[in-house]
Coordinates of C-alpha atoms in Angstrom, one line a residue:
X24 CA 15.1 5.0 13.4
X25 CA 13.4 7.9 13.1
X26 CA 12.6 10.2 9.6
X27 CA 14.3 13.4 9.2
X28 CA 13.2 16.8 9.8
X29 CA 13.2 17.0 5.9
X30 CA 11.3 13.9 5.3
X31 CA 9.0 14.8 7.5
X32 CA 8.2 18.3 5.7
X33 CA 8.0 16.7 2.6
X34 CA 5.3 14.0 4.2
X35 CA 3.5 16.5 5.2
X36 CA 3.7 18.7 2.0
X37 CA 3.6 15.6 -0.6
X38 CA 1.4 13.1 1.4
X39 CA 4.1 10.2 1.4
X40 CA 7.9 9.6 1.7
X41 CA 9.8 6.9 -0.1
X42 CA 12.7 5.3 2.4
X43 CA 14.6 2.5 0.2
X44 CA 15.7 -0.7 1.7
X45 CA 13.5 -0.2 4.8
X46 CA 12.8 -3.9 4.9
X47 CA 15.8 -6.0 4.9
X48 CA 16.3 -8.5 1.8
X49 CA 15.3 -11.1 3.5
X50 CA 12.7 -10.4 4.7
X51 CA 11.7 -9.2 1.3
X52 CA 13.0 -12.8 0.1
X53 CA 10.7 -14.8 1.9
X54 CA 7.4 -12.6 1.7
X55 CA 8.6 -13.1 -2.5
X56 CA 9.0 -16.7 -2.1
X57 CA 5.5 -17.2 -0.4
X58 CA 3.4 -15.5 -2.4
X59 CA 5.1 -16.7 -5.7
X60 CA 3.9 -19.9 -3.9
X61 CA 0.8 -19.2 -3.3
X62 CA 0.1 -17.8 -7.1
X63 CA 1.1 -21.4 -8.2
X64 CA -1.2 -22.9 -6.6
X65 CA -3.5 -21.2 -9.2
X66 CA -6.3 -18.6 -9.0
X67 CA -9.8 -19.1 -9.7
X68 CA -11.0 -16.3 -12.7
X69 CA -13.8 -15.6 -10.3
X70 CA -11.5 -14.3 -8.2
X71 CA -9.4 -11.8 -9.5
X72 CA -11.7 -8.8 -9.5
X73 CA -11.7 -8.9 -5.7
X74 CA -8.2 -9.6 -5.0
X75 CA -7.2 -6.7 -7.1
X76 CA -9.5 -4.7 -5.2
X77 CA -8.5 -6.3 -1.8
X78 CA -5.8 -8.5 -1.5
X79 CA -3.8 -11.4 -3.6
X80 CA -2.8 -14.8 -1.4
X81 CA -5.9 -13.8 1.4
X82 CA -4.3 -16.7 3.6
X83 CA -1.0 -14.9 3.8
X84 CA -2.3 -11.5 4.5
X85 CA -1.9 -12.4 8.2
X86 CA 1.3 -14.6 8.3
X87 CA 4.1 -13.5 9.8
X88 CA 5.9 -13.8 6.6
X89 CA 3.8 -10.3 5.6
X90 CA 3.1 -8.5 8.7
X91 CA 6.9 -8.7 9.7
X92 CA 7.2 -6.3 6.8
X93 CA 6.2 -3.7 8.9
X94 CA 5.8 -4.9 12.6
X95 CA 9.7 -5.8 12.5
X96 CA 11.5 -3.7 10.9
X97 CA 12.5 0.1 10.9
X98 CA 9.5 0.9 8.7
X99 CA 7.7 0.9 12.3
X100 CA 10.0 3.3 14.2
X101 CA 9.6 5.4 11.0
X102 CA 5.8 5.7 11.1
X103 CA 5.9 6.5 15.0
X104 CA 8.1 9.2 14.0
X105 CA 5.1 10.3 12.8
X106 CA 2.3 9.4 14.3
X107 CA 3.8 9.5 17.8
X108 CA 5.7 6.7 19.9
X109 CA 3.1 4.6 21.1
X110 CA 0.3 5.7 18.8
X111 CA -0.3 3.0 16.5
X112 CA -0.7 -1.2 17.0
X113 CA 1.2 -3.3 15.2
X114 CA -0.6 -4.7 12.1
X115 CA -2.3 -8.0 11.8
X116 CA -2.4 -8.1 8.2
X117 CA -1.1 -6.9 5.3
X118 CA -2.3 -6.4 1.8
X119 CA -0.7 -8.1 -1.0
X120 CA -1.9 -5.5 -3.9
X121 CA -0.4 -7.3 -7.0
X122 CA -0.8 -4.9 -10.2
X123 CA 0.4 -6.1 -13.4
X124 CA 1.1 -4.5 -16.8
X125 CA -1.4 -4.4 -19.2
X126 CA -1.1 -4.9 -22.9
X127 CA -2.3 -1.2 -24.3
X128 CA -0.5 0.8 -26.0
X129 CA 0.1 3.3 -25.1
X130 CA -0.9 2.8 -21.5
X131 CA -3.9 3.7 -19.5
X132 CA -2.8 6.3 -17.1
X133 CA -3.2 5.5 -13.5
X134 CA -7.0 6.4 -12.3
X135 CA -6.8 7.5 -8.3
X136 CA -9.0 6.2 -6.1
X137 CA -9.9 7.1 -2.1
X138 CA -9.2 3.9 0.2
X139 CA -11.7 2.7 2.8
X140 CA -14.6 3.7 0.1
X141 CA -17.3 1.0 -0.4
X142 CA -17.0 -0.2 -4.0
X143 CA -19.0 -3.7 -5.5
X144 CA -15.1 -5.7 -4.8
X145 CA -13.5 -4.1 -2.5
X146 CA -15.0 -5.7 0.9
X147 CA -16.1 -2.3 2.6
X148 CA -19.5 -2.7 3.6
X149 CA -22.1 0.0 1.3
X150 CA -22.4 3.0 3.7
X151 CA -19.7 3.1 5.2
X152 CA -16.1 4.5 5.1
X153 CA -13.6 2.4 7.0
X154 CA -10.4 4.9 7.3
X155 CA -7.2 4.9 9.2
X156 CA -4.3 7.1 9.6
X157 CA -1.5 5.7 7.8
X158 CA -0.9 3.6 4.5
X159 CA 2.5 1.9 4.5
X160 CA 3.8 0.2 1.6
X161 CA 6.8 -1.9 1.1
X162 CA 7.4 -2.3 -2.6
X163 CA 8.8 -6.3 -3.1
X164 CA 10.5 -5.8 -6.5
X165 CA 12.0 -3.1 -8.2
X166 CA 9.9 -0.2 -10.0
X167 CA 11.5 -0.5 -13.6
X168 CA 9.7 2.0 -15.6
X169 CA 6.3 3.7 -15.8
X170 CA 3.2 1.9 -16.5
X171 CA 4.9 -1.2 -15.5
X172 CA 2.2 -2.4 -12.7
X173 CA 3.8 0.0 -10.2
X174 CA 2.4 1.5 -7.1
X175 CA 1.4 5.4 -7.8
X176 CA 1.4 8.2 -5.5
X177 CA -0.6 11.8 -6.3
X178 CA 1.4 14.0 -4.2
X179 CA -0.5 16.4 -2.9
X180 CA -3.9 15.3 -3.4
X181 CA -4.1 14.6 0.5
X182 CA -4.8 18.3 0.7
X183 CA -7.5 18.3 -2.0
X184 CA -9.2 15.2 0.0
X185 CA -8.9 17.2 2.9
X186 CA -10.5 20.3 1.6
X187 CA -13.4 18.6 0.3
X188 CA -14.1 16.2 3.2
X189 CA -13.9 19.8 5.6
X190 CA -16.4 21.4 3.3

């Protein structure tokens, strides 16, 4: 499976494309049904500032049950479509980036952030900036209205990021 012509000029333009039902449901199912079971197993309060800024259910990140997400299904023919056939590894890990709803109202916008940039939680050592080529995301549940804990995109602001990291 490979991303249009289209999709691809709107990737390049907008930074991201969405393609729904790349992951089969279930596939979907079971990643659900594991981390649901992880999360009752409770979380520690001491915890949660890091796994919002890294990862929710660490001991999953790695299970098949996550990386299959990507490493077996057409979500990885579609990033070789860009990145070129042969060009990238399969993952080892995946992030579980849980983001819930808050109570405000009305709602604190999204605030954008670069990935890969050292922060006190985030696990990237001071220093440093750990950065790859491609982010792929496979939403789990449906996105049912804004401010609802959903993932956020800022098209365009690749080419901003670019400008300033030429410069």
């Amino acid at each position: 499976m490979e991303l249009t012509t289209r999709q691809k000029q709107d990737f390049y333009r907008d930074g991201y494309v969405q393609i729904p039902g790349v992951a089969p449901r279930f596939l979907v199912s079971a990643a659900v049904r594991a981390i649901n079971h992880s999360l009752g197993q409770g979380i520690r309060p001491e915890d949660l500032a890091r796994f919002n800024s890294q990862s929710f259910c660490p001991e999953l990140q790695a299970q098949p049950v996550i990386t299959d997400l990507l490493n077996r299904t057409p979500a990885w023919s579609l990033a070789e479509s860009l990145i070129g056939p042969g060009d990238i590894k399969p993952t080892g890990a995946g992030q579980i980036a849980l983001r819930f709803p808050g109570y405000q109202d009305p709602p604190h916008p999204p605030r954008p952030h670069i990935d890969g940039i050292y922060s006190p939680t985030n696990g990237v050592p001071a220093g440093t900036i750990q950065n790859f080529t491609l982010l792929v995301g496979i939403l789990l549940s449906d996105v049912s209205g804004s401010f609802a804990g959903n993932f956020t995109v800022w098209p365009g602001t690749h080419r901003q990021y670019e400008k300033y990291f030429q410069e």
